[in-house]
Coordinates of C-alpha atoms in Angstrom, one line a residue:
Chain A
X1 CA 3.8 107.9 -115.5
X2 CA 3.2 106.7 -119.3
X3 CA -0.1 108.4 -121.2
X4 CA -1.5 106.8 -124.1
X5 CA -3.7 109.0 -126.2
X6 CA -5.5 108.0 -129.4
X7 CA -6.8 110.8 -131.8
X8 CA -9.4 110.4 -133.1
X9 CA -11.9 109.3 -130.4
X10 CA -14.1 108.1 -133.5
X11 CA -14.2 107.7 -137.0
X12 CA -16.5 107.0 -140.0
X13 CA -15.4 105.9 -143.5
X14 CA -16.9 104.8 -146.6
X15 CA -15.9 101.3 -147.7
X16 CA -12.9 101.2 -149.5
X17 CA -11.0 104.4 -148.3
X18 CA -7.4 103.5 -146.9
X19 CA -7.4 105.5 -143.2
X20 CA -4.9 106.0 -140.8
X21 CA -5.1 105.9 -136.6
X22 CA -2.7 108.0 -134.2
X23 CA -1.6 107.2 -131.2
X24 CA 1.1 108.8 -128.6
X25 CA 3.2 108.2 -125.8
X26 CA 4.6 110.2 -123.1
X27 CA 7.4 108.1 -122.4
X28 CA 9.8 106.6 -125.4
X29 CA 11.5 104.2 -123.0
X30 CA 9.2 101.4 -124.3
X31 CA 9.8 97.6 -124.8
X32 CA 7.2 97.3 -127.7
X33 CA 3.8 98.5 -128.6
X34 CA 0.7 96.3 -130.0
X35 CA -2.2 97.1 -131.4
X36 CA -5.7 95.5 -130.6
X37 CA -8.8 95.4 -132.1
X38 CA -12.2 95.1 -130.0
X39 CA -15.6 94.1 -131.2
X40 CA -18.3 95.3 -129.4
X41 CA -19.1 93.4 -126.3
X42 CA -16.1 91.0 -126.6
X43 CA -12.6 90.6 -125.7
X44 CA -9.4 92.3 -127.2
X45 CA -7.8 90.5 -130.3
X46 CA -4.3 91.5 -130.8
X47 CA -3.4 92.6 -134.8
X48 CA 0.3 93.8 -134.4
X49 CA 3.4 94.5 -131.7
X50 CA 6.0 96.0 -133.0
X51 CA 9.2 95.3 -130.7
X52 CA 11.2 99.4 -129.5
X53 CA 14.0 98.1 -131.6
X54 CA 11.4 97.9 -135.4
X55 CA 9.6 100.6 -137.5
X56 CA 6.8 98.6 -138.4
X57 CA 4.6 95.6 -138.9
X58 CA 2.6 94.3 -141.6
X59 CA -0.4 92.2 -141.4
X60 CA -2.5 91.6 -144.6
X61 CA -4.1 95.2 -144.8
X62 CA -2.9 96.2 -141.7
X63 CA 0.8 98.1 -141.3
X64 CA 1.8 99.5 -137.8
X65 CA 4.8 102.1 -137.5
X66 CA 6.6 103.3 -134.6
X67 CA 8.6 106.3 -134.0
X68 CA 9.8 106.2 -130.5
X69 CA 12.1 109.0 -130.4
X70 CA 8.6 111.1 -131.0
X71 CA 6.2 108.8 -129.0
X72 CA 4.4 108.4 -131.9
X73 CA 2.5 104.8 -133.7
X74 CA 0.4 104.8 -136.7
X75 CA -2.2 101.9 -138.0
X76 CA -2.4 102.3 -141.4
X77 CA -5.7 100.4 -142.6
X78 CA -5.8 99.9 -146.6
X79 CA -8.8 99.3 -148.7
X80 CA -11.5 99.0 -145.6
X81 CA -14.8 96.4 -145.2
X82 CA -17.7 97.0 -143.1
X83 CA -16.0 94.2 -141.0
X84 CA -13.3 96.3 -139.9
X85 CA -15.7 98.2 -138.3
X86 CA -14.5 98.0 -134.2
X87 CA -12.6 99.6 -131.6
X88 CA -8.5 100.0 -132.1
X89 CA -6.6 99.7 -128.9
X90 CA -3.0 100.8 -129.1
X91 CA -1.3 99.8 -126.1
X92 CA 2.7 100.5 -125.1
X93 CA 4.9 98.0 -122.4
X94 CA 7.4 100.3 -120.5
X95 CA 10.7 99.2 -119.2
X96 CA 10.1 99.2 -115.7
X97 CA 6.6 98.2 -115.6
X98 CA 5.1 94.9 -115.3
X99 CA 1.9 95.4 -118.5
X100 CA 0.7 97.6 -120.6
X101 CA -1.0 100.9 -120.6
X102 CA -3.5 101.5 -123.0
X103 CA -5.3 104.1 -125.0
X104 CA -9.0 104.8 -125.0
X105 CA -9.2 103.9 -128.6
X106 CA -10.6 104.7 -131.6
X107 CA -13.9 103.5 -133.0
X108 CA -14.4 103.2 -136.4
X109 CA -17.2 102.4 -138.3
X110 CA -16.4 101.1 -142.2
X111 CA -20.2 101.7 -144.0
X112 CA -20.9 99.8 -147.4
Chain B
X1 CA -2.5 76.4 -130.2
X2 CA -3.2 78.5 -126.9
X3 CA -6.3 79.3 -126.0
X4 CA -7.9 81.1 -123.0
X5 CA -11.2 80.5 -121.5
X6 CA -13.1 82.6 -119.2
X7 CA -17.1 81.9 -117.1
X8 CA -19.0 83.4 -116.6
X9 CA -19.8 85.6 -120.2
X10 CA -22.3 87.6 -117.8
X11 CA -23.1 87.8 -114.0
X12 CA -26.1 89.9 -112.1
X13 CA -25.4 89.9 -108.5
X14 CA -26.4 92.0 -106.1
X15 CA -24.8 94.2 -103.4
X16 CA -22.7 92.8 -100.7
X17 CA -22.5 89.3 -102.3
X18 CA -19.3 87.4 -103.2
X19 CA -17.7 87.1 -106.4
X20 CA -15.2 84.3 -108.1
X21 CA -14.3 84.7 -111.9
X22 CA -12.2 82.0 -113.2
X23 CA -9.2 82.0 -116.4
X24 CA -7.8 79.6 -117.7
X25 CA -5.2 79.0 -120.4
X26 CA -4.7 76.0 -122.6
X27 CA -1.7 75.4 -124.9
X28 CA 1.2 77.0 -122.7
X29 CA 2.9 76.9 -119.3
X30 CA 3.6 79.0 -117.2
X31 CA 2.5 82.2 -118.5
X32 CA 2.2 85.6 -117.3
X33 CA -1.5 86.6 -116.7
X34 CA -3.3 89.6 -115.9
X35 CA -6.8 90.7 -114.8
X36 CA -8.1 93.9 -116.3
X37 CA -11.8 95.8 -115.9
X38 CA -12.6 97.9 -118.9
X39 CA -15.3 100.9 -117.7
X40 CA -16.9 103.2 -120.4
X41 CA -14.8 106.3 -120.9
X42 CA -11.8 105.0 -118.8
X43 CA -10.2 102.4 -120.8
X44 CA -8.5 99.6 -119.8
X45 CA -7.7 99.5 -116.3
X46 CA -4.5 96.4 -114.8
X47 CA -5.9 95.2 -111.4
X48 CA -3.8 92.5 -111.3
X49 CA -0.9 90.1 -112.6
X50 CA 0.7 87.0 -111.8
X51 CA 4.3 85.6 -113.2
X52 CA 3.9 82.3 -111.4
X53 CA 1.4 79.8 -109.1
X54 CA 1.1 82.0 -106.2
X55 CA 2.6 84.6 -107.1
X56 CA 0.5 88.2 -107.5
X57 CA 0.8 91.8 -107.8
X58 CA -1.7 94.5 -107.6
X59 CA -2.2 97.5 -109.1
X60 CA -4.5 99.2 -108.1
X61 CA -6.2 99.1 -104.0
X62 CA -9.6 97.7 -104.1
X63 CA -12.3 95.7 -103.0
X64 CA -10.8 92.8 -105.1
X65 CA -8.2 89.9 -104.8
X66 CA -6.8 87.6 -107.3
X67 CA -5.3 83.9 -107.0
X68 CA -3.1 81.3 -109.0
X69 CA -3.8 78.2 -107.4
X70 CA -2.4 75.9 -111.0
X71 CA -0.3 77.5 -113.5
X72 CA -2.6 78.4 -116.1
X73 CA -5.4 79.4 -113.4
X74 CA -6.7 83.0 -112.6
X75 CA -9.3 84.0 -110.5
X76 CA -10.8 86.8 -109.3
X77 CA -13.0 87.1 -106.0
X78 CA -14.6 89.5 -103.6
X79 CA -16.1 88.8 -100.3
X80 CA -18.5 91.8 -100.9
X81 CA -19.5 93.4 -103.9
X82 CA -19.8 97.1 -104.5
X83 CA -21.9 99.4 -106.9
X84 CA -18.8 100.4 -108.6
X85 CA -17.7 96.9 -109.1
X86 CA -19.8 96.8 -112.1
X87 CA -18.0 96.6 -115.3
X88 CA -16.4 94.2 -118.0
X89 CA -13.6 92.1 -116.8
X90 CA -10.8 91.1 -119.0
X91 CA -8.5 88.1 -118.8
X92 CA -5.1 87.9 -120.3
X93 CA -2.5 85.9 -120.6
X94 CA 1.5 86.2 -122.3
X95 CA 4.5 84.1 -122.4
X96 CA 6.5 86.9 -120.8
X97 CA 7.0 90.4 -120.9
X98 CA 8.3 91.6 -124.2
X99 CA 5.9 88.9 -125.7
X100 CA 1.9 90.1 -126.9
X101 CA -0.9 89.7 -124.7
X102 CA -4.2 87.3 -125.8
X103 CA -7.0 88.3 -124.2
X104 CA -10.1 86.0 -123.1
X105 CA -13.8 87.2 -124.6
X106 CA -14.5 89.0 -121.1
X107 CA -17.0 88.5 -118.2
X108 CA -20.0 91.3 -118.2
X109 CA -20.5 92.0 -114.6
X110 CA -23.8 94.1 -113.5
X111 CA -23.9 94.5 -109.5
X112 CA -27.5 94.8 -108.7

């Protein structure tokens, strides 16, 4: 059965500092592997899915690697605003399944 | 664009009483969609999905059930509610498995 785990649990930054959030698999026999964000109280809003086959994803600040051979994915956040301030969600699809299993998160908090 | 819609944003109801939560998606046909509850400390948590009218899968035994009466229609009911049916429910939708997953803002469920 596929476990998501995403260290840290939490996570507070001054504005400006470029951080970095982990998260693992168990199983590397993955389809793809997205990353949400989720504001407090509100739905998930998806940043990045990087497909088994890539490395990574860029979006604006945002870059998403993947190494499946170690079960490993990084969000890379650079320069960070009080408005990134959320949950992250990394979430991996597994051949053989029919959704996504997802992490606990990370929440950050960005302070001016 | 696609977008997806779900009522109620909050519910109180109290023990023993029936439920009906209701998705939709605009934009798209046929997608794949998903109900998920999110309970502090557990994460995300797939209760059901749906690849076509009529068609559902469940993950999980419960006191729920899920229809697809239109193609871009969800809904989630009970006959009876339970305490531990509180939580926040999640509506997603996808246009097909390797493809990311949009989420609705959620419906706040407090079972009185």
């Amino acid at each position: 059965k596929q476990e998501v785990t995403q260290i840290p649990a939490a996570l507070s930054v001054p504005e400006g500092e470029n951080l970095v959030l982990n998260c693992s698999f168990t199983d590397s026999a993955i389809y793809n592997l997205q990353w949400f964000r989720q504001d407090p109280g509100k739905g998930l809003t998806s940043l990045l899915l990087i497909q088994s086959s890539q490395r990574e994803q860029t979006s604006g600040r945002l870059n998403a690697s993947l190494d499946k051979s170690s079960g490993r994915s990084t969000l890379y956040i650079a320069a960070s605003q009080p408005g990134d301030s959320a949950t992250y969600l990394c979430a991996v699809w597994n051949s053989g399944y029919s959704t996504l299993t997802f992490g606990k998160g990370t929440m950050l908090l960005v302070s001016p | 664009s696609q977008t997806i819609h779900q009522w109620p944003a909050t519910l109180v109801q109290p023990v023993g009483s029936p439920l009906s939560l209701e998705c939709t998606v605009e934009g798209t046909s046929n997608p794949n969609l998903y109900w998920y509850r999110q309970a502090a400390g557990r994460g995300l948590q797939l209760l059901f999905y749906s690849v076509g009218i009529g068609q559902i899968s469940s993950e999980v035994p419960q006191n729920l059930s899920a229809s697809r009466p239109q193609d871009r229609q969800f809904i989630l009911s009970s006959k009876k509610l339970l305490l531990s049916d509180s939580g926040f429910y999640l509506c997603a939708w996808s246009g097909g498995y390797n493809q990311p997953q949009h989420f609705g803002d959620g419906t706040r469920l407090s079972i009185l």
